[in-house]
Short mmCIF file of C-alpha atoms in Angstrom, two decimals:
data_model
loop_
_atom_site.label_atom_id
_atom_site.label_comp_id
_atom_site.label_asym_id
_atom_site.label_seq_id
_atom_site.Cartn_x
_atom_site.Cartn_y
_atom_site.Cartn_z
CA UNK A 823 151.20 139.01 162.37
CA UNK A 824 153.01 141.47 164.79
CA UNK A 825 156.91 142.09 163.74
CA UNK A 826 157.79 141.91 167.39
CA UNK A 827 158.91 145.62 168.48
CA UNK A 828 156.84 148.70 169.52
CA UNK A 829 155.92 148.77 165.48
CA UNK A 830 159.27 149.18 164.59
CA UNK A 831 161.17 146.65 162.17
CA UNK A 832 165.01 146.59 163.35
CA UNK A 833 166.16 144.10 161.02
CA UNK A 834 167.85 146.40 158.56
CA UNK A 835 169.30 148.52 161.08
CA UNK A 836 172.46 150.03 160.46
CA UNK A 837 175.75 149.85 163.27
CA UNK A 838 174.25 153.49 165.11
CA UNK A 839 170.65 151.70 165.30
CA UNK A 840 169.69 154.44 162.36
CA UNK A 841 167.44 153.00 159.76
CA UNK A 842 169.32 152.69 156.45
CA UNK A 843 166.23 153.59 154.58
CA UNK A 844 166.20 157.37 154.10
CA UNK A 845 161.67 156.97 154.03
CA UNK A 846 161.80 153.90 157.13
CA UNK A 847 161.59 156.37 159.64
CA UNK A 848 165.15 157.29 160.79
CA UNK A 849 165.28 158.83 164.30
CA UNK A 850 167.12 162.10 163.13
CA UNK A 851 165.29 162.41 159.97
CA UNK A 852 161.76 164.66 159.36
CA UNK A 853 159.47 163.07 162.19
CA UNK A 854 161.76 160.63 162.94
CA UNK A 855 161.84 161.02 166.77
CA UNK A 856 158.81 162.99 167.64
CA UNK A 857 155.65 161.10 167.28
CA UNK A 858 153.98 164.05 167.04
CA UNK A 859 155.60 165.38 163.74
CA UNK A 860 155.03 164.45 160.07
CA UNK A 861 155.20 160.71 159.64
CA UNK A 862 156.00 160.07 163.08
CA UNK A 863 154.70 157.00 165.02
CA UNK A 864 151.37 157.46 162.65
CA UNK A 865 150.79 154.37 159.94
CA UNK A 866 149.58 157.01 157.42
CA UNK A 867 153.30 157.96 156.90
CA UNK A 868 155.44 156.40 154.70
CA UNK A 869 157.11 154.05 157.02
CA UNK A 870 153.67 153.05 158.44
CA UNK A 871 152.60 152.22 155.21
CA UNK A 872 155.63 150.13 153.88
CA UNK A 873 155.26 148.39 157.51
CA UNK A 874 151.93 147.51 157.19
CA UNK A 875 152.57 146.01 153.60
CA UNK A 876 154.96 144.14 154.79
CA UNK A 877 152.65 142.50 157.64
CA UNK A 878 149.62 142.24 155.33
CA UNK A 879 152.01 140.14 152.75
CA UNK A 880 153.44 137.85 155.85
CA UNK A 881 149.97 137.09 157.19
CA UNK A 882 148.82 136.34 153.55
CA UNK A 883 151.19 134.00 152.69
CA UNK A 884 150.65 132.43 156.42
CA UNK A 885 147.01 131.87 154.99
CA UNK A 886 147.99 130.78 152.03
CA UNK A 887 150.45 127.97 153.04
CA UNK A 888 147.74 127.10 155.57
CA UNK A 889 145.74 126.34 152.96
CA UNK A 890 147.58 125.29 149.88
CA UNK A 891 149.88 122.48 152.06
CA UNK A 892 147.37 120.92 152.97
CA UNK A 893 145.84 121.12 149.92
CA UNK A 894 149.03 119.88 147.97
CA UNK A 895 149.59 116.44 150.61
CA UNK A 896 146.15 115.36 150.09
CA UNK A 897 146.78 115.57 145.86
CA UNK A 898 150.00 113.81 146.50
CA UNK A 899 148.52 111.13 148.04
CA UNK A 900 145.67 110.76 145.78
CA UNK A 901 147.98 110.56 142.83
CA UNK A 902 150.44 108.57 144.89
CA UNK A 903 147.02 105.86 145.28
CA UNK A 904 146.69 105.60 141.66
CA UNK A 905 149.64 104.25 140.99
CA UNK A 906 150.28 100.18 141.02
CA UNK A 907 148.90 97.94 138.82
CA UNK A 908 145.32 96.32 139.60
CA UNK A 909 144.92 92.57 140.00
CA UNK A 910 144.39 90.29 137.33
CA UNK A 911 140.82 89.48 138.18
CA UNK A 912 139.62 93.39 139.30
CA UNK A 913 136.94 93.57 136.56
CA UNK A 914 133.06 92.47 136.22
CA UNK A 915 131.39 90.55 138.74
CA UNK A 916 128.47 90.65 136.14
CA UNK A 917 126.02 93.26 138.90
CA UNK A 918 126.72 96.35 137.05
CA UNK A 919 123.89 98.56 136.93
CA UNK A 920 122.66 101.43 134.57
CA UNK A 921 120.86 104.67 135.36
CA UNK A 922 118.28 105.35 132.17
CA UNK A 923 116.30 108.23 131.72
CA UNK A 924 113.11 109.55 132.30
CA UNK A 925 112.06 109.05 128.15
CA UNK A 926 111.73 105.25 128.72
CA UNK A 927 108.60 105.19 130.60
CA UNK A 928 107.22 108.45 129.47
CA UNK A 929 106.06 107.16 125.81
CA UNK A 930 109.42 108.37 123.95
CA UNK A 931 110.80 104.65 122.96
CA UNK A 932 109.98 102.17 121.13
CA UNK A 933 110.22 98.35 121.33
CA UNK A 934 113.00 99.16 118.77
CA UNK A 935 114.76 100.92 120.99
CA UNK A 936 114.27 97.86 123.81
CA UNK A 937 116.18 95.54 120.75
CA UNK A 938 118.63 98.08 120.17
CA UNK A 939 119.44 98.55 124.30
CA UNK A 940 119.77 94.69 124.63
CA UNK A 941 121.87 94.51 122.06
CA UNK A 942 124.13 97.45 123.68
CA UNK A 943 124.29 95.44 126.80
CA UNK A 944 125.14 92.18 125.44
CA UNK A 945 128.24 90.77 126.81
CA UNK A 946 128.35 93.43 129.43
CA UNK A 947 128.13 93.12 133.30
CA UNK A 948 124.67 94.79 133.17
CA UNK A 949 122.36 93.29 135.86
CA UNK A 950 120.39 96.17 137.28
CA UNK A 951 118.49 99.12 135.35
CA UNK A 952 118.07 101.80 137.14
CA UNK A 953 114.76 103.80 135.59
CA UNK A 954 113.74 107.76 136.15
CA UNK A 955 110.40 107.06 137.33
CA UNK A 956 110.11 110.55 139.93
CA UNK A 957 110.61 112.66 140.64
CA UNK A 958 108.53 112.01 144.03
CA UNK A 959 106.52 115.12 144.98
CA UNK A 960 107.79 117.51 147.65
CA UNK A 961 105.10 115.64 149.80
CA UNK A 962 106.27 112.30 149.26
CA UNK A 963 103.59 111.13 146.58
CA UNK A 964 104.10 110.47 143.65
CA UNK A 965 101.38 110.43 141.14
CA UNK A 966 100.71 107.51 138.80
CA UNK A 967 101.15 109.67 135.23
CA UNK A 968 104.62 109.70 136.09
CA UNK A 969 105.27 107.17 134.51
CA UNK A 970 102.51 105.87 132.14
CA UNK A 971 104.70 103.41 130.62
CA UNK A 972 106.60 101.38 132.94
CA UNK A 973 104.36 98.28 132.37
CA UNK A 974 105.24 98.45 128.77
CA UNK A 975 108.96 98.35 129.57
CA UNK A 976 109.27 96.26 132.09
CA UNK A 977 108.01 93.41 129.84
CA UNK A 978 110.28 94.46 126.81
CA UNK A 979 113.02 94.18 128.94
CA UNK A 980 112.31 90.89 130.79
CA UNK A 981 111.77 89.57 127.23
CA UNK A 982 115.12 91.11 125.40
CA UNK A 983 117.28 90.97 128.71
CA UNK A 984 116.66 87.99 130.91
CA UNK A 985 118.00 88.04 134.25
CA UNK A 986 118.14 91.67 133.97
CA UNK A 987 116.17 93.69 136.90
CA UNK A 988 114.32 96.56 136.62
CA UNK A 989 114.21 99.22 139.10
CA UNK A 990 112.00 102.31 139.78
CA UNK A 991 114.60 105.40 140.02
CA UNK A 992 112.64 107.65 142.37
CA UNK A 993 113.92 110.92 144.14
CA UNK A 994 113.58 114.35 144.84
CA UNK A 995 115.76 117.48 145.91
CA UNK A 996 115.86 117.69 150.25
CA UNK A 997 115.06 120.55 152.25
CA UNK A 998 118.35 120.67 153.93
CA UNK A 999 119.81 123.52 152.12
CA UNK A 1000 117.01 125.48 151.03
CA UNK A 1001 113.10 125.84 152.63
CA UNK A 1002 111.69 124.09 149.12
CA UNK A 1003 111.88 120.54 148.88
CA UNK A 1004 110.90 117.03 150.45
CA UNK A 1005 111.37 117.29 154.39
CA UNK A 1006 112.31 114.34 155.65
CA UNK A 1007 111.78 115.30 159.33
CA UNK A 1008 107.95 114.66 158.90
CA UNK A 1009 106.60 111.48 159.66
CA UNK A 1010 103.60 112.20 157.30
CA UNK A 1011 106.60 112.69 154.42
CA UNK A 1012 107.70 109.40 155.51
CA UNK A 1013 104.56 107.58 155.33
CA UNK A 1014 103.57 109.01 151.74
CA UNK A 1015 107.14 107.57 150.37
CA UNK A 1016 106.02 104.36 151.73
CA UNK A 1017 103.18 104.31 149.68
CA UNK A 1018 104.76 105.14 146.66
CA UNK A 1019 107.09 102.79 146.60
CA UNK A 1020 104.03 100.32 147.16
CA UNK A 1021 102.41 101.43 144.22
CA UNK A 1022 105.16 101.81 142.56
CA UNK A 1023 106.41 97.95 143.05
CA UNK A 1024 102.40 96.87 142.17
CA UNK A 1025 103.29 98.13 138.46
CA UNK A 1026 106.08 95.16 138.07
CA UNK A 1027 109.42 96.77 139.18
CA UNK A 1028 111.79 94.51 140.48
CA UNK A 1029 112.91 96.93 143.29
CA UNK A 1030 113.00 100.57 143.80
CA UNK A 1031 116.10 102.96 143.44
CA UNK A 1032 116.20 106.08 145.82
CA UNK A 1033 118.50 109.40 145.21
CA UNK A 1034 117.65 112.01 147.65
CA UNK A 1035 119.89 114.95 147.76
CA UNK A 1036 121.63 116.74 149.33
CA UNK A 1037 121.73 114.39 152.47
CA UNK A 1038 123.43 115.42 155.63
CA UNK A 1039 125.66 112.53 156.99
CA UNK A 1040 123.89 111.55 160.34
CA UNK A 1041 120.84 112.37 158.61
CA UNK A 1042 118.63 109.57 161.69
CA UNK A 1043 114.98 110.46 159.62
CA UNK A 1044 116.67 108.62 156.34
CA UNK A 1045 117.82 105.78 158.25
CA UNK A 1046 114.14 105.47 159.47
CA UNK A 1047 112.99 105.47 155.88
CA UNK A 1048 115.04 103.26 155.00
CA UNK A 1049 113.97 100.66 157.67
CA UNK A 1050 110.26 100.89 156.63
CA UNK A 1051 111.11 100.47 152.83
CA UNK A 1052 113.43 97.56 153.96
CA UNK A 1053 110.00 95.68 155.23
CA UNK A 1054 108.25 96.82 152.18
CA UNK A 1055 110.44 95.32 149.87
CA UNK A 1056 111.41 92.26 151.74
CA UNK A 1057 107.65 91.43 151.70
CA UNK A 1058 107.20 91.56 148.22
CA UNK A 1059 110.75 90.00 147.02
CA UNK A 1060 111.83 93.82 145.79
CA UNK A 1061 115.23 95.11 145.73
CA UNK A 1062 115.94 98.27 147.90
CA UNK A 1063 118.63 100.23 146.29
CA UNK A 1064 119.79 103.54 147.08
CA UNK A 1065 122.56 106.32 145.44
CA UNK A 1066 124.84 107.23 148.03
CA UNK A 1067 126.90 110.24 149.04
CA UNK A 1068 130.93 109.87 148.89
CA UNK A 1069 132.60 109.05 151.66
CA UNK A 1070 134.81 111.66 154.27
CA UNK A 1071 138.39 111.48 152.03
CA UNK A 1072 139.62 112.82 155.59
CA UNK A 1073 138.03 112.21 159.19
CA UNK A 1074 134.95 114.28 159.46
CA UNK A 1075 135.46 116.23 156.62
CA UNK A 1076 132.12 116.82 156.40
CA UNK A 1077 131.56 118.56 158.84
CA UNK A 1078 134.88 120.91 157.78
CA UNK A 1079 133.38 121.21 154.55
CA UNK A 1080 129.71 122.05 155.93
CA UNK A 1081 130.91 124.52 158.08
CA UNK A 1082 132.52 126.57 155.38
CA UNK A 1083 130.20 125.86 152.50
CA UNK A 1084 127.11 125.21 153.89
CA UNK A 1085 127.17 121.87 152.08
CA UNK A 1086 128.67 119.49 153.70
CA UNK A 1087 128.78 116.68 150.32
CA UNK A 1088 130.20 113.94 151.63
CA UNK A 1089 129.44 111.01 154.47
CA UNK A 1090 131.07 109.85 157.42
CA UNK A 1091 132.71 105.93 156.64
CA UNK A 1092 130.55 105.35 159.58
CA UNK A 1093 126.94 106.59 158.63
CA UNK A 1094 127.78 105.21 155.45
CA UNK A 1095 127.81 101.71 156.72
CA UNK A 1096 124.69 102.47 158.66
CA UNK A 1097 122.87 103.12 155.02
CA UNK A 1098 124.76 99.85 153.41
CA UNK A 1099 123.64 97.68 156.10
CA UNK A 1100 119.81 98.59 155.86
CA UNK A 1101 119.54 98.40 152.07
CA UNK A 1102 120.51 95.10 149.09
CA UNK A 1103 122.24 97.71 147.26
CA UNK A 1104 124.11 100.96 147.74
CA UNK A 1105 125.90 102.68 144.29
CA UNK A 1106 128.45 104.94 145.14
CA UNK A 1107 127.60 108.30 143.03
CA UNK A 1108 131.70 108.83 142.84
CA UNK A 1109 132.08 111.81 140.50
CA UNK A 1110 131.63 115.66 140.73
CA UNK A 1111 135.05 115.02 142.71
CA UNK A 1112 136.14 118.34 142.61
CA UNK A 1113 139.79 116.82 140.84
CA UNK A 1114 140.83 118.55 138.27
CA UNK A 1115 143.80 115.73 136.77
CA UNK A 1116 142.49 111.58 135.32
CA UNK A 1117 145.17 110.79 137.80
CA UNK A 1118 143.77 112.45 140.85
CA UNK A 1119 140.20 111.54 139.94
CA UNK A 1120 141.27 107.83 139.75
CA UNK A 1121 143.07 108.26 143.03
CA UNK A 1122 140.06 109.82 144.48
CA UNK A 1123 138.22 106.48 143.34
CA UNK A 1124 140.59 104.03 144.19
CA UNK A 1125 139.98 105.38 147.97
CA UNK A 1126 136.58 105.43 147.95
CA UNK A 1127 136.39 102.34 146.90
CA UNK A 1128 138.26 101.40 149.40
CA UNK A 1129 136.68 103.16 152.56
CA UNK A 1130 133.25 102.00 150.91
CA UNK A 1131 134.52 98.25 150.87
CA UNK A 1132 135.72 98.41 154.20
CA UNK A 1133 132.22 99.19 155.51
CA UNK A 1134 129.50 97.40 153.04
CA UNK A 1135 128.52 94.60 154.37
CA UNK A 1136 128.97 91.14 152.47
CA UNK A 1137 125.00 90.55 151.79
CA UNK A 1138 125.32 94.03 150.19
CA UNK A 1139 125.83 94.76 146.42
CA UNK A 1140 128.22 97.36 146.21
CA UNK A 1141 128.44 99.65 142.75
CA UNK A 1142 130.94 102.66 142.20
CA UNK A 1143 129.39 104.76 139.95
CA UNK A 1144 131.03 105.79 136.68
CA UNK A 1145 131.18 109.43 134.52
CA UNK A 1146 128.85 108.21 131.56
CA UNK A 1147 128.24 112.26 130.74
CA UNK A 1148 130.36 115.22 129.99
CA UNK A 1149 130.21 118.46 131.72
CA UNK A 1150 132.19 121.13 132.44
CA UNK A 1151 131.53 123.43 135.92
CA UNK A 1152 132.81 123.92 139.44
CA UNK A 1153 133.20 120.62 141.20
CA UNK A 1154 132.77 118.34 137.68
CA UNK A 1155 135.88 118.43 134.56
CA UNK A 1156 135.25 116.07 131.82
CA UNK A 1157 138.52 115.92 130.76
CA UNK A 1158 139.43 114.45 134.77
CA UNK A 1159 136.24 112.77 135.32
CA UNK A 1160 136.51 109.76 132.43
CA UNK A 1161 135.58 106.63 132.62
CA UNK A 1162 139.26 105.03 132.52
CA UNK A 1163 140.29 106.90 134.98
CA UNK A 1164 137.37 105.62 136.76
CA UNK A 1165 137.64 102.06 136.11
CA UNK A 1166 141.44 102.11 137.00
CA UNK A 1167 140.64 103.93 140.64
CA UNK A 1168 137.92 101.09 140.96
CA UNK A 1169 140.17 98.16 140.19
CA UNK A 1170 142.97 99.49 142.78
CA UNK A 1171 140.74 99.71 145.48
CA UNK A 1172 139.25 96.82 144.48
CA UNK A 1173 142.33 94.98 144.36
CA UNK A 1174 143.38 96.44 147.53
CA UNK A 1175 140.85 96.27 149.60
CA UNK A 1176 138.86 93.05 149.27
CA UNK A 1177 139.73 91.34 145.92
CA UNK A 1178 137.66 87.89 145.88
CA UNK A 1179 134.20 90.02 147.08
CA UNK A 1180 131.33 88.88 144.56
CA UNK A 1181 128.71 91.04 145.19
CA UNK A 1182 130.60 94.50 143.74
CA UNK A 1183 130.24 96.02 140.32
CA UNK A 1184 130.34 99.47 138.83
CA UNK A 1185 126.90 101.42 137.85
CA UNK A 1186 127.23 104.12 134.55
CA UNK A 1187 125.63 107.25 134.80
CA UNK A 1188 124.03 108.06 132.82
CA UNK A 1189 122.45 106.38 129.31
CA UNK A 1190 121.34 109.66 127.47
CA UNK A 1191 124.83 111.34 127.79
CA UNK A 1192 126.77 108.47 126.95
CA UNK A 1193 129.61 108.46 124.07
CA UNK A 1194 130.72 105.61 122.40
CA UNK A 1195 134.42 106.37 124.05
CA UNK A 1196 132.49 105.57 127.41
CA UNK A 1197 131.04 102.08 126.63
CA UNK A 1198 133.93 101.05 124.52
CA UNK A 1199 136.07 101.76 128.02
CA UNK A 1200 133.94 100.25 130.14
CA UNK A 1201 133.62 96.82 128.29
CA UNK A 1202 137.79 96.96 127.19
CA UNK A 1203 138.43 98.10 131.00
CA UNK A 1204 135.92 96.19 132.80
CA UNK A 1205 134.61 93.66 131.23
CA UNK A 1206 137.58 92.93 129.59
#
């Protein structure tokens, strides 16, 4: 920021015009009115330097209230949409859903652990398991050892849970930030995911389950994917479910965000309602928020809940995903992320938004990082 003059700050002048400050550069002092001598006119001199301190400081804090104000509102408001009180009947619609690990189709449990698992979820809102089947290959295939026991535990479930549905969890990292990965751009990519799903729902899944990350909002190739699995699954009376990006907490923040970062996280409301309409069930993977207070995190939830509501349509099952794991790095703090938080943010939005909508649950992430304190608050907060 320029101070307005020829590089000369007249604000402290004295009644004569003569700078009170014996080093600012006074006209009948050393230098003071020949640019040519000692100090004079040249920013190495004193006065040049205390002047160009003082505009380095103004432009900073420019930047930094540029930044931080905006910065602050958006908290505000996020704490501001946590508070309220939920309605009475924001809590389990009974098509919750349940990411599990990899171990349970690789040959690590038991029937035991089947018996203890239904005995976890009894009572619950459970409806949907979720199942680490992948990862796919970078090619789209995915190759049949991958999971050697899903037969096995599809059966112990159906026997020890009735009613609840079993679905392949199958993804892979994108090639949108990084040349390694699956490219979704190729139609040959396209066509192998296809054919994994087939022979994927041939083994006795009751759907399939894709997370594919990172995705780019606008991302046209997914939505194409998602069409052909959507006649896949349809013809063989599967479930097509899909983990979804959060949605833009400000117009096209994405793009804001990508521009800076390189990684633009979240989705527009509107591509996100593209991906809801084409698929029976979208699960909202709403942590790694970035919030670092329960109270913002919940605020952050209760407004994605909401935007996601106001775009889902009614034929599709919509789940908010919940903090079942504990982790501490940039973008993720378990003492913000918890699961009450969660549940509260859910409920407001919930109650907000669309309160008598059936087809809406919450889906826990994940089984193997789970504490007690996590199930006890979802079934006291949720289930209730």
């Amino acid at each position: 920021m320029r101070d307005g003059g020829g590089g000369r700050d007249l604000a402290g002048a004295g009644p004569d015009g003569a700078d009170p400050d014996p080093e600012g550069g006074n006209p009948d002092g050393p230098g003071g009115g020949d640019p040519d001598g000692p100090g004079g006119g040249d920013a190495s001199g004193p006065g040049g330097r205390k002047r160009l301190r003082r505009r380095v400081l103004r432009c900073t804090a420019l930047v930094l209230a540029l930044l931080v104000l905006p910065l602050l509102t958006a908290e505000t408001a996020l704490r501001i949409n946590y508070a309220g009180t939920p309605g009475a009947g924001a809590s389990t619609r009974h098509q919750d859903g349940l990411w599990l690990g990899h171990a349970w189709v690789d040959g690590r449990k038991t029937d035991e652990d089947v018996r203890e698992l239904a005995q976890r979820l009894k009572g619950t809102g459970i409806r949907d398991l979720y199942v680490h089947s992948g990862p796919l290959e970078h090619d789209g295939t995915l190759p049949d050892s991958a999971y050697p026991r899903a037969r096995w535990l599809i059966a112990a479930v159906h026997r020890e849970l009735p009613g609840v549905r079993v679905q392949a969890w199958l993804g892979d990292v994108l090639a949108t930030e990084s040349p390694d990965g699956l490219h979704l751009e190729r139609a040959a990519t396209r066509t192998a995911i296809l054919a994994s799903a087939r022979r994927v729902l041939a083994t006795g899944y009751d759907g399939v389950h894709f997370d594919l990350e990172p995705l780019h909002s606008g991302d046209r190739h997914y939505l194409s994917l998602l069409d052909g699995l959507r006649a896949l699954t349809r013809a063989r009376h599967a479930l097509l479910s899909v983990a979804a990006h959060q949605i833009d907490p400000l117009p096209a923040f994405h793009s804001l965000w990508g521009a800076t970062t390189g990684h633009p996280k979240w989705w527009s409301q509107a591509y996100f309602g593209q991906v809801a309409r084409r698929v029976d069930q979208i699960a909202v993977m709403s942590y790694d928020t970035m919030q670092p207070l329960p109270s913002l995190y919940g605020g952050y939830v209760a407004q994605q809940t909401s935007l996601a509501l106001e775009v889902t349509p009614d034929t599709t099952d919509l789940l908010m995903g919940l903090p079942f794991y504990h982790e501490n790095r940039f973008g993720h703090w378990a003492h913000a992320e918890t699961v009450p938080a969660a549940v509260r943010g859910v409920r407001l939005g919930l109650s907000r938004t669309d309160a008598d909508r059936v087809r809406f649950g919450v889906a826990l992430y994940v089984d193997f990082a789970a504490t007690e304190a996590d199930w006890r608050a979802y079934r006291d907060d949720w289930v209730r």
